[in-house]
Short mmCIF file of C-alpha atoms and ligand atoms in Angstrom, two decimals:
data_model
loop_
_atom_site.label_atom_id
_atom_site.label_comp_id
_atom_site.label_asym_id
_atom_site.label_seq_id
_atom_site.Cartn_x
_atom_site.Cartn_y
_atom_site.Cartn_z
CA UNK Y 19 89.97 137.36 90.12
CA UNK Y 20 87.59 135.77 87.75
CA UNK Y 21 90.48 133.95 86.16
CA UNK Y 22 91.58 132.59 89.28
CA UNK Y 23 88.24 131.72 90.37
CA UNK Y 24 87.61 129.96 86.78
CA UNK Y 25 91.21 128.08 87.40
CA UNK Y 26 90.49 126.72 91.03
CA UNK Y 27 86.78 125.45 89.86
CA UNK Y 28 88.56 123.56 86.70
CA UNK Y 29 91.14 122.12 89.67
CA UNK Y 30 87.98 121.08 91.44
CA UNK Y 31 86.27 119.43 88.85
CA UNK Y 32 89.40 117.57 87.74
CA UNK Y 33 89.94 116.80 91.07
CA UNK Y 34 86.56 114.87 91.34
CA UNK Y 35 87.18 113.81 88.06
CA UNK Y 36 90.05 111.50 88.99
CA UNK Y 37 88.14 111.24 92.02
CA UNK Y 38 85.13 109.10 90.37
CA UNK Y 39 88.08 106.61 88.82
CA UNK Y 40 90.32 105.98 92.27
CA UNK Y 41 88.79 102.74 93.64
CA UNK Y 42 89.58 102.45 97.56
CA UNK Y 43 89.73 99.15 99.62
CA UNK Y 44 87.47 100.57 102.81
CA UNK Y 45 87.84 98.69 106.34
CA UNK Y 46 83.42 98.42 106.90
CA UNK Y 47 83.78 95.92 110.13
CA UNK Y 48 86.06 93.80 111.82
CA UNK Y 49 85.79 91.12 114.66
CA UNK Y 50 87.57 88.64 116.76
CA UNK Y 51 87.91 85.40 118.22
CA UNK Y 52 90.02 83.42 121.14
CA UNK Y 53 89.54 79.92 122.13
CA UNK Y 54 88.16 79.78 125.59
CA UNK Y 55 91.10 78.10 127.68
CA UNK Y 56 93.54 81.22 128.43
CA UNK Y 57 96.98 80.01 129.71
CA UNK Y 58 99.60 81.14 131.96
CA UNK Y 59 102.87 82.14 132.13
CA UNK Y 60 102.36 80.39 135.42
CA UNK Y 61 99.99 77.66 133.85
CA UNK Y 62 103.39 76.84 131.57
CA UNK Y 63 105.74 76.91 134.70
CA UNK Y 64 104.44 73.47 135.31
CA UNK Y 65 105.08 72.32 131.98
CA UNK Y 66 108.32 73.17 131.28
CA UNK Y 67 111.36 75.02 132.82
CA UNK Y 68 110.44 78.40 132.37
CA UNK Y 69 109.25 81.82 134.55
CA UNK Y 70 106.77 84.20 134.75
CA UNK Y 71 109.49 86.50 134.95
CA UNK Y 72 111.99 85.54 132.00
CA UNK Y 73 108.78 85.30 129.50
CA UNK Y 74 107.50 88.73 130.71
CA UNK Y 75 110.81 90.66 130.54
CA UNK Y 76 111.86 88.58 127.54
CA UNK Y 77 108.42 88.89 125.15
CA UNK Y 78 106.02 90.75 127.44
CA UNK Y 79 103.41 87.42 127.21
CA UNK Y 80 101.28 86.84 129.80
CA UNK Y 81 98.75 85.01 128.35
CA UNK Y 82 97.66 82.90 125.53
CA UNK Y 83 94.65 81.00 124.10
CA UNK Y 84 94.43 77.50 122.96
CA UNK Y 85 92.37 76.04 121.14
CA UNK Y 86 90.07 72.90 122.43
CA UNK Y 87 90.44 69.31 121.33
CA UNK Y 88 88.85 69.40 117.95
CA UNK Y 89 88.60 72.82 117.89
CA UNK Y 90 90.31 73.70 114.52
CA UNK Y 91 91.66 77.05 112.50
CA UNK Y 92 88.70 77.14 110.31
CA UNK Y 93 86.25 77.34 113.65
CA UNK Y 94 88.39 80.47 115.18
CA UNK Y 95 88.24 82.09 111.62
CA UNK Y 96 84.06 81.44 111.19
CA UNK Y 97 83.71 82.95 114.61
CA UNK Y 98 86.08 86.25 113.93
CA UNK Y 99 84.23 85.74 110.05
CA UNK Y 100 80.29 86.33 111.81
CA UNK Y 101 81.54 88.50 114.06
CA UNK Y 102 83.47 91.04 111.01
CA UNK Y 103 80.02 90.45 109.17
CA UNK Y 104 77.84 91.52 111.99
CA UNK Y 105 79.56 94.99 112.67
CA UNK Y 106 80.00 95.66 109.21
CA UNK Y 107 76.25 95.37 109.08
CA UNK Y 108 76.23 92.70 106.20
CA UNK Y 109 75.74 88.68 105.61
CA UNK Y 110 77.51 86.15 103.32
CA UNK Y 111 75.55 87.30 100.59
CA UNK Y 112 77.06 90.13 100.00
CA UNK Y 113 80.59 88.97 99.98
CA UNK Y 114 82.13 88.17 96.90
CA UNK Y 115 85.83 87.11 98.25
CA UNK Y 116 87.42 85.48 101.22
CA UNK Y 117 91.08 85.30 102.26
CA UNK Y 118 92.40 83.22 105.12
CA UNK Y 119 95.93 83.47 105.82
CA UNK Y 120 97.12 80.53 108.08
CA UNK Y 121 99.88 78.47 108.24
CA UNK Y 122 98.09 76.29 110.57
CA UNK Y 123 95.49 75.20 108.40
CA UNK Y 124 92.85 72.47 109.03
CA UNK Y 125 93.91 70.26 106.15
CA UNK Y 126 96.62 69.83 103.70
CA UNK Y 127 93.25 70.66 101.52
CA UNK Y 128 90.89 71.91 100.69
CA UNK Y 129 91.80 75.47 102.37
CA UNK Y 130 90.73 76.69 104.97
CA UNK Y 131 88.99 79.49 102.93
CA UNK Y 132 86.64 77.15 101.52
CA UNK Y 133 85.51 75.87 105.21
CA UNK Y 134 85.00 78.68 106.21
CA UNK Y 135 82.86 79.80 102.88
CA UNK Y 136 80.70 76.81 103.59
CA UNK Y 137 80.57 77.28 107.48
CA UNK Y 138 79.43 81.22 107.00
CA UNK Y 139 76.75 79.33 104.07
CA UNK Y 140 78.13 81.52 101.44
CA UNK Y 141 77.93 79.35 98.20
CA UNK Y 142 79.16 81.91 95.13
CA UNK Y 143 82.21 83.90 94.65
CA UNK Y 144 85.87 83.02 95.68
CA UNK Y 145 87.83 81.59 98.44
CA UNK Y 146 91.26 80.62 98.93
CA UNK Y 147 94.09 80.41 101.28
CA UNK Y 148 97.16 82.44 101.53
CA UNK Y 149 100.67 81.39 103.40
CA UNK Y 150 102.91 84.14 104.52
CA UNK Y 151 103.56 83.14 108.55
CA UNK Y 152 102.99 85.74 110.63
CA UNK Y 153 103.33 88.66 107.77
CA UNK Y 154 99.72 86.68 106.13
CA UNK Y 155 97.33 88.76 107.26
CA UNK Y 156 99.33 91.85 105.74
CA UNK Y 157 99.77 89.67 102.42
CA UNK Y 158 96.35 89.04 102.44
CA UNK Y 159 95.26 92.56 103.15
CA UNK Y 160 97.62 93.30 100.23
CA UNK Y 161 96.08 90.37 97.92
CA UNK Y 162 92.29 91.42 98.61
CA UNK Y 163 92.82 95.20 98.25
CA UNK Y 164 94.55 94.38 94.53
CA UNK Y 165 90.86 92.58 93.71
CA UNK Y 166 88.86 95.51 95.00
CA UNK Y 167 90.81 98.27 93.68
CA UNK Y 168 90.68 96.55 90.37
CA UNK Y 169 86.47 96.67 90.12
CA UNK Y 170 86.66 92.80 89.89
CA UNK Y 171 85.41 92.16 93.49
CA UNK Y 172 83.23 94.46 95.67
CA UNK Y 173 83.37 92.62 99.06
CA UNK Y 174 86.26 90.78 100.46
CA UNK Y 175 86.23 89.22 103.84
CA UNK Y 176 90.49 89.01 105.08
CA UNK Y 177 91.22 86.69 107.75
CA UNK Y 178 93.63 85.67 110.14
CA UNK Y 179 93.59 82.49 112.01
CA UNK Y 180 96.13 80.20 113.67
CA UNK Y 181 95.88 77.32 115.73
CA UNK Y 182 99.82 77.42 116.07
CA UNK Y 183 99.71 75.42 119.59
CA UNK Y 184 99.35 72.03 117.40
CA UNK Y 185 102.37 72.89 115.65
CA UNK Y 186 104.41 73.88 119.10
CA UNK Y 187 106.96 71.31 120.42
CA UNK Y 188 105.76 71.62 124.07
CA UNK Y 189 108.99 70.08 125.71
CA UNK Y 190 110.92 73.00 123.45
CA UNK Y 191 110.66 75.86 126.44
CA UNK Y 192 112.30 78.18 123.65
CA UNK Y 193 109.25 78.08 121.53
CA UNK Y 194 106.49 76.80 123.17
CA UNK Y 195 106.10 80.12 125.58
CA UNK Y 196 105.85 82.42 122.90
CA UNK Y 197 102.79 81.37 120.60
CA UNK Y 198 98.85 80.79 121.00
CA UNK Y 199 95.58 80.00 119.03
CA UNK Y 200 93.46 83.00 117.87
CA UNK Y 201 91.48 84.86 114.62
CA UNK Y 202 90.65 87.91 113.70
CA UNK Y 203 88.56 89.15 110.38
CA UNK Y 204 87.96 92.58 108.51
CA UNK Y 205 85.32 93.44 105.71
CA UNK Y 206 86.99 95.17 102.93
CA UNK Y 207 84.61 96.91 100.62
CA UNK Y 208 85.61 98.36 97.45
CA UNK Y 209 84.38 102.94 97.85
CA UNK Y 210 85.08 105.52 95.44
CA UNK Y 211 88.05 107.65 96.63
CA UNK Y 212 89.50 110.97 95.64
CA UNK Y 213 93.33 109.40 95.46
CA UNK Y 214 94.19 111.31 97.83
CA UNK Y 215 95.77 110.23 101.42
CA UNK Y 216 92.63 111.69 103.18
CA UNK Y 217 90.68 109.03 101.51
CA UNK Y 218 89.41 106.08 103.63
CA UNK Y 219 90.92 102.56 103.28
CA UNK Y 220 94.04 101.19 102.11
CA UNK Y 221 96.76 103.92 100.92
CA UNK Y 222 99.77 101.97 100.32
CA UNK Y 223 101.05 98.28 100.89
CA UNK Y 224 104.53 97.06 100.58
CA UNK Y 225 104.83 93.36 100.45
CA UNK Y 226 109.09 92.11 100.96
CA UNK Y 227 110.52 88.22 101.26
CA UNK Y 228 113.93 86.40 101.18
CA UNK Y 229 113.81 82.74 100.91
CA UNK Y 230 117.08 82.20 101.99
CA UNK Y 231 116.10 82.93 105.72
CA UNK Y 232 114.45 79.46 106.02
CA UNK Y 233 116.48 77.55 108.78
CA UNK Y 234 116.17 80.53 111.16
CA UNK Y 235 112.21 79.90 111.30
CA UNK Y 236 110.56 77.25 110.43
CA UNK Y 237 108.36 74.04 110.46
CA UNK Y 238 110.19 70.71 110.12
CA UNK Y 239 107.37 68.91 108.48
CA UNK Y 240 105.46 69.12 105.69
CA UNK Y 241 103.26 66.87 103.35
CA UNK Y 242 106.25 66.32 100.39
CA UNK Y 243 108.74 66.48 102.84
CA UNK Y 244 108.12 64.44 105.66
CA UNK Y 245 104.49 63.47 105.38
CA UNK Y 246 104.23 64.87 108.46
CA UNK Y 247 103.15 67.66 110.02
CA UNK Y 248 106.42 68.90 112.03
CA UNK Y 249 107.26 71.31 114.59
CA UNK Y 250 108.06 74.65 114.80
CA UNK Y 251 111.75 75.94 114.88
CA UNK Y 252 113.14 79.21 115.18
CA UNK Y 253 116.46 80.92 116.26
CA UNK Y 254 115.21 83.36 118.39
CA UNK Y 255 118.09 85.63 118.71
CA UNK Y 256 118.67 85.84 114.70
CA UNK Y 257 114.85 86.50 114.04
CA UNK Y 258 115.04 89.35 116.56
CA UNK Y 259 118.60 90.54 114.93
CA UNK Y 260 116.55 90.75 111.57
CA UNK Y 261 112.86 91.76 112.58
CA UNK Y 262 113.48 95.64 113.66
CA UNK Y 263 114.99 96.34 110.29
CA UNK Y 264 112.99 94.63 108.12
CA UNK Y 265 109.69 95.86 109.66
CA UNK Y 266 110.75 99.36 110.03
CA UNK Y 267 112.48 99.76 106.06
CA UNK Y 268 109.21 98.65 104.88
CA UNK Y 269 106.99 101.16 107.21
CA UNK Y 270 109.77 104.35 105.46
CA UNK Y 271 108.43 102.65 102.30
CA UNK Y 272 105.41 103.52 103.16
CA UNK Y 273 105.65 106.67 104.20
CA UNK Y 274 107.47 108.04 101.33
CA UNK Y 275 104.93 106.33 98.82
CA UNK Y 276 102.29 108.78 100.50
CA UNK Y 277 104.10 111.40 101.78
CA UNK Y 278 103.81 110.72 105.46
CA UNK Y 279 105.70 110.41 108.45
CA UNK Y 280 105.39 109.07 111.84
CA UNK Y 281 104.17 112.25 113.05
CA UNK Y 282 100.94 111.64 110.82
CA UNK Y 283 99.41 108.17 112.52
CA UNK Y 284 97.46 108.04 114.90
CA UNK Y 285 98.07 104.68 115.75
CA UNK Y 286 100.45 101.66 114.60
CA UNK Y 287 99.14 98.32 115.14
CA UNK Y 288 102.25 95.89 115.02
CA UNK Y 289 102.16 92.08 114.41
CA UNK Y 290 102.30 91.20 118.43
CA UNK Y 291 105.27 88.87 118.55
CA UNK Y 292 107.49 90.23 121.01
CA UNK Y 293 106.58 93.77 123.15
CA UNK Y 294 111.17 94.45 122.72
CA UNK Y 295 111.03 93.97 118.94
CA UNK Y 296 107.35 96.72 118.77
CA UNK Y 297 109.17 99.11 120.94
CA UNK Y 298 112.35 98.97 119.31
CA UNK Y 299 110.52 99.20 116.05
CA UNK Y 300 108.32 102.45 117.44
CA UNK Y 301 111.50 103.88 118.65
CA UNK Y 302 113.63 103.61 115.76
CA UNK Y 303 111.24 105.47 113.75
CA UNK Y 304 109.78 108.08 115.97
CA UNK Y 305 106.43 106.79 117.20
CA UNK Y 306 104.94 107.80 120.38
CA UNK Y 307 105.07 104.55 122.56
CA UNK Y 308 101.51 106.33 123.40
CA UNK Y 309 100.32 105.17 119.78
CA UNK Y 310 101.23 101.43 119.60
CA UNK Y 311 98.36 99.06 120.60
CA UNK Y 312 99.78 96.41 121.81
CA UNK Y 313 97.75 93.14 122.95
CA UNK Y 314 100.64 90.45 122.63
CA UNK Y 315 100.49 90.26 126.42
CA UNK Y 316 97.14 88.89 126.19
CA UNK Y 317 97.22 86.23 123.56
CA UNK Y 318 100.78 85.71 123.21
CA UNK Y 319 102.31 85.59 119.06
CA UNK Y 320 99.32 84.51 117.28
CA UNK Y 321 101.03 84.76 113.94
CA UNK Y 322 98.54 85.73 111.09
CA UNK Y 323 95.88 86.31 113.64
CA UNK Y 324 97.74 88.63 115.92
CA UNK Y 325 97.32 91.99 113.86
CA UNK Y 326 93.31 91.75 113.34
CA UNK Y 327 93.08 90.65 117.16
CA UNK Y 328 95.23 94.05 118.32
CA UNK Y 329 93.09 96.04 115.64
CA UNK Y 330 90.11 94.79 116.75
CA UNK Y 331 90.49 95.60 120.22
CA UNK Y 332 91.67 98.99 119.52
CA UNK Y 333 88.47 99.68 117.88
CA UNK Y 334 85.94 97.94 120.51
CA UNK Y 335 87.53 99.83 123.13
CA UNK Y 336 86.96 103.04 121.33
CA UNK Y 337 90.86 103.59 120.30
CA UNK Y 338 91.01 103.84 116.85
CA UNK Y 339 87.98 105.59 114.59
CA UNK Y 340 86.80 106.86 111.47
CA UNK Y 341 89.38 108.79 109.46
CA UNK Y 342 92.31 107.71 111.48
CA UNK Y 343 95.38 106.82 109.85
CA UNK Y 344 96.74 103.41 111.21
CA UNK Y 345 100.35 101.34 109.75
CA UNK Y 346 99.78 97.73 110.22
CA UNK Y 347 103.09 96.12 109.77
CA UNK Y 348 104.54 92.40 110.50
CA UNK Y 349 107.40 90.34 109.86
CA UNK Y 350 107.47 86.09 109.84
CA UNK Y 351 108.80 82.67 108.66
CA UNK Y 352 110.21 82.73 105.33
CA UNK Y 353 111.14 85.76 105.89
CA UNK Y 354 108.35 87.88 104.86
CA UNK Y 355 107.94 91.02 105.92
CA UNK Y 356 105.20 93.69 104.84
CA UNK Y 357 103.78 96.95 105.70
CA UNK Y 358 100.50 98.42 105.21
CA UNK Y 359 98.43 102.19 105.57
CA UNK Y 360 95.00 102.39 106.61
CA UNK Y 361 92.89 105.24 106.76
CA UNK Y 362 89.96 103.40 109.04
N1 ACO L 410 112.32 80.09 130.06
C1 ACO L 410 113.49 80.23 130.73
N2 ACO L 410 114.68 80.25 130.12
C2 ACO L 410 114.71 80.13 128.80
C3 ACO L 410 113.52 79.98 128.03
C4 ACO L 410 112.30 79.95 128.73
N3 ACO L 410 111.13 79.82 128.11
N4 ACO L 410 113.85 79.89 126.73
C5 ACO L 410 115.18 79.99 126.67
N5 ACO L 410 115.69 80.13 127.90
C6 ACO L 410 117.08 80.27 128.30
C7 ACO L 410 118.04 79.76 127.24
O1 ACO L 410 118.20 78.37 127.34
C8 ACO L 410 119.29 80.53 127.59
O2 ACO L 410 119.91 79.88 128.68
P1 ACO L 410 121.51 79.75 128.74
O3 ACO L 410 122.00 81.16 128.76
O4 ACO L 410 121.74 78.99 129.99
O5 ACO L 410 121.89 79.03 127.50
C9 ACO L 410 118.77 81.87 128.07
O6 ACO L 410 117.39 81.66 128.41
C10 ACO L 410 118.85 82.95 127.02
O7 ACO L 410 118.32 82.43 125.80
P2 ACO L 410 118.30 83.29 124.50
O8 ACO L 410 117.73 82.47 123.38
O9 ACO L 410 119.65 83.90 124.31
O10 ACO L 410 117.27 84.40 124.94
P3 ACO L 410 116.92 85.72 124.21
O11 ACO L 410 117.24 86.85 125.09
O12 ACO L 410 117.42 85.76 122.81
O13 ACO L 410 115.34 85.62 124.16
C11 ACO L 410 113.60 85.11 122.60
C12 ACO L 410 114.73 84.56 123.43
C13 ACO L 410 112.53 85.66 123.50
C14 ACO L 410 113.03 83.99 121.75
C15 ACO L 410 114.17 86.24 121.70
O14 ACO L 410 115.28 85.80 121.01
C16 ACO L 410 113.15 86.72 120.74
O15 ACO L 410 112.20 87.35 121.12
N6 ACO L 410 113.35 86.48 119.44
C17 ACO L 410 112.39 86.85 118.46
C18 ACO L 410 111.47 85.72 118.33
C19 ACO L 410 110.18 86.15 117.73
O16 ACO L 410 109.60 87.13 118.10
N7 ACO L 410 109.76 85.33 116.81
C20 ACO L 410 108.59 85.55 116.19
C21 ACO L 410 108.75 86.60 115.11
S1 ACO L 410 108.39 85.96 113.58
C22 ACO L 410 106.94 85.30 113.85
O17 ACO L 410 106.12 85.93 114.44
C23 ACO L 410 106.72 83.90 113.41
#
């Protein structure tokens, strides 16, 4: 008995042990921004040939924001920046890292990052920006949780932020229904962890791309291409094709590299591209449709911005809390494709 006792107390202390050495990447606040002017699916009816109907059945968009004349990327993402800062209880000060991932950035440079650094009036650390499409804010997730975990950074502020309507060919009814302007923001802070899956923060990330996906969604402009700025492309019906088994292979990867399954979350926060491609997604791997947050009606595919928008509105509306294990997951341009854990 004594021997046994003696054992499980040398468990414990090795336990806490490896516990003291495990650095986790801790979500400490998050926040949100949309541009004022919301638009239709019958505000677009009178733009180009479309429905109500076809958009909803097709995508499940209502709604989408975009942005005001002059009103650029690096605005959206100092709003959703302040707004992270003030419910993680913090300022500028005591960030030492900031991530935007855009592909709609508000020049060719500087980044985005660094207007954003200077609009929040933090003047130390690091700032850059990261290009993944609509997988960036799981890239940059991905990217900031390496620099915490490895005791280089403590703070790291990860946003998403798209002003994807000035890249939107609006006589192209194919694209132009789908997409809006938006940002959202998290505060991840480097906390001591046990290693374990109950710990808080990020678990697991699996980061996946194929560059020979390019024609099937893309911009047709680009500074050493065209000098211009281009147009979005896409063909719709091969993105969908490819987007429920890329998004889903990288959420088993997940699982397995923490021993989980979709019985375990309590809720998955998709990229918001198209409602058919999250419910296929949910179904194909088990999750209760009563688990998916899903805000893509609202503020149509925001791209990098569209998973820190649906996660943020799950948690101001009292959905997701403490403790509870969320998969973020998103597929885009490229193609990249990703899939992230979160104990919040
Ligand atoms: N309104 C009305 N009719 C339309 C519209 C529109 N906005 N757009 C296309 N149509 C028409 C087409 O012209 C076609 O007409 P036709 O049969 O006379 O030729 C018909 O509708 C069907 O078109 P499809 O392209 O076959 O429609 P589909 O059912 O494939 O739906 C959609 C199109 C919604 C784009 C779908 O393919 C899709 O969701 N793909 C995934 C796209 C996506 O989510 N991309 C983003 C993921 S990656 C990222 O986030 C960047």
């Amino acid at each position: 008995m004594q021997a046994h006792d003696t054992r499980s107390a040398a468990k414990r202390t090795n336990t806490l042990t490896l516990g003291q050495t495990k650095l986790r990447s801790v979500i400490r606040g998050i926040g949100s921004y949309l541009p004022v002017n919301k638009v239709s699916n019958a505000d677009l009816e009178k733009m180009v040939d479309t429905s109500d109907d076809w958009i909803v059945q097709r995508t499940g968009i209502r709604n989408r924001h975009i942005a005001a004349e002059g009103e650029t990327t690096s605005m959206l993402a100092t709003h959703a920046a302040n707004a992270a800062l003030a419910n993680a209880g913090l300022t500028a000060q005591d960030i030492d890292l900031v991530i935007v991932a855009t592909s709609s950035p508000d020049y060719t440079f500087p980044s985005t990052a660094t207007q954003v650094q200077a609009a929040i009036g933090m003047h130390h650390g690091a700032a850059f920006d990261l290009q993944a499409v609509c997988s960036g804010f799981v890239y940059a997730i991905t990217v900031a949780d390496k620099f915490l975990i490895s005791g280089s950074h403590k703070r790291a502020l990860v946003i998403g932020a798209e002003t994807f309507s000035r890249l939107l060919d609006w006589n192209d009814r194919t694209t132009c229904v789908l997409f809006g302007d938006g940002a959202g923001a998290v505060v991840l802070e480097a906390q001591q962890g046990t290693g374990s899956v109950q710990d808080r923060g990020v678990l697991t990330t699996h980061l996946r791309s194929d560059g020979r996906h390019r024609e099937k969604l893309y911009v047709d402009g680009g500074p050493s291409s065209t000098k211009t700025v281009g147009h979005l492309r896409m063909q719709g019906k091969d993105v969908f094709r490819h987007a429920v088994s890329m998004v889903t292979d990288v959420m088993v990867d997940a699982f397995a590299a923490t021993n989980t399954t979709a019985a375990d979350l309590d809720w998955f926060v998709p990229h918001q591209a198209n409602r058919r491609i999250i419910d296929a997604s949910a179904e194909k791997l088990g999750i209760a449709p009563e688990k998916i947050v899903v805000t893509v009606d609202q503020h149509g595919n925001t791209s990098a911005a569209s998973i820190p928008l649906a996660l943020a509105t799950a948690v101001a509306d009292g959905r997701i809390k403490p403790g509870q294990l969320v998969m973020i997951e998103a597929m885009g341009g490229g193609f990249t494709w990703g899939s992230a854990l979160i104990r919040w």
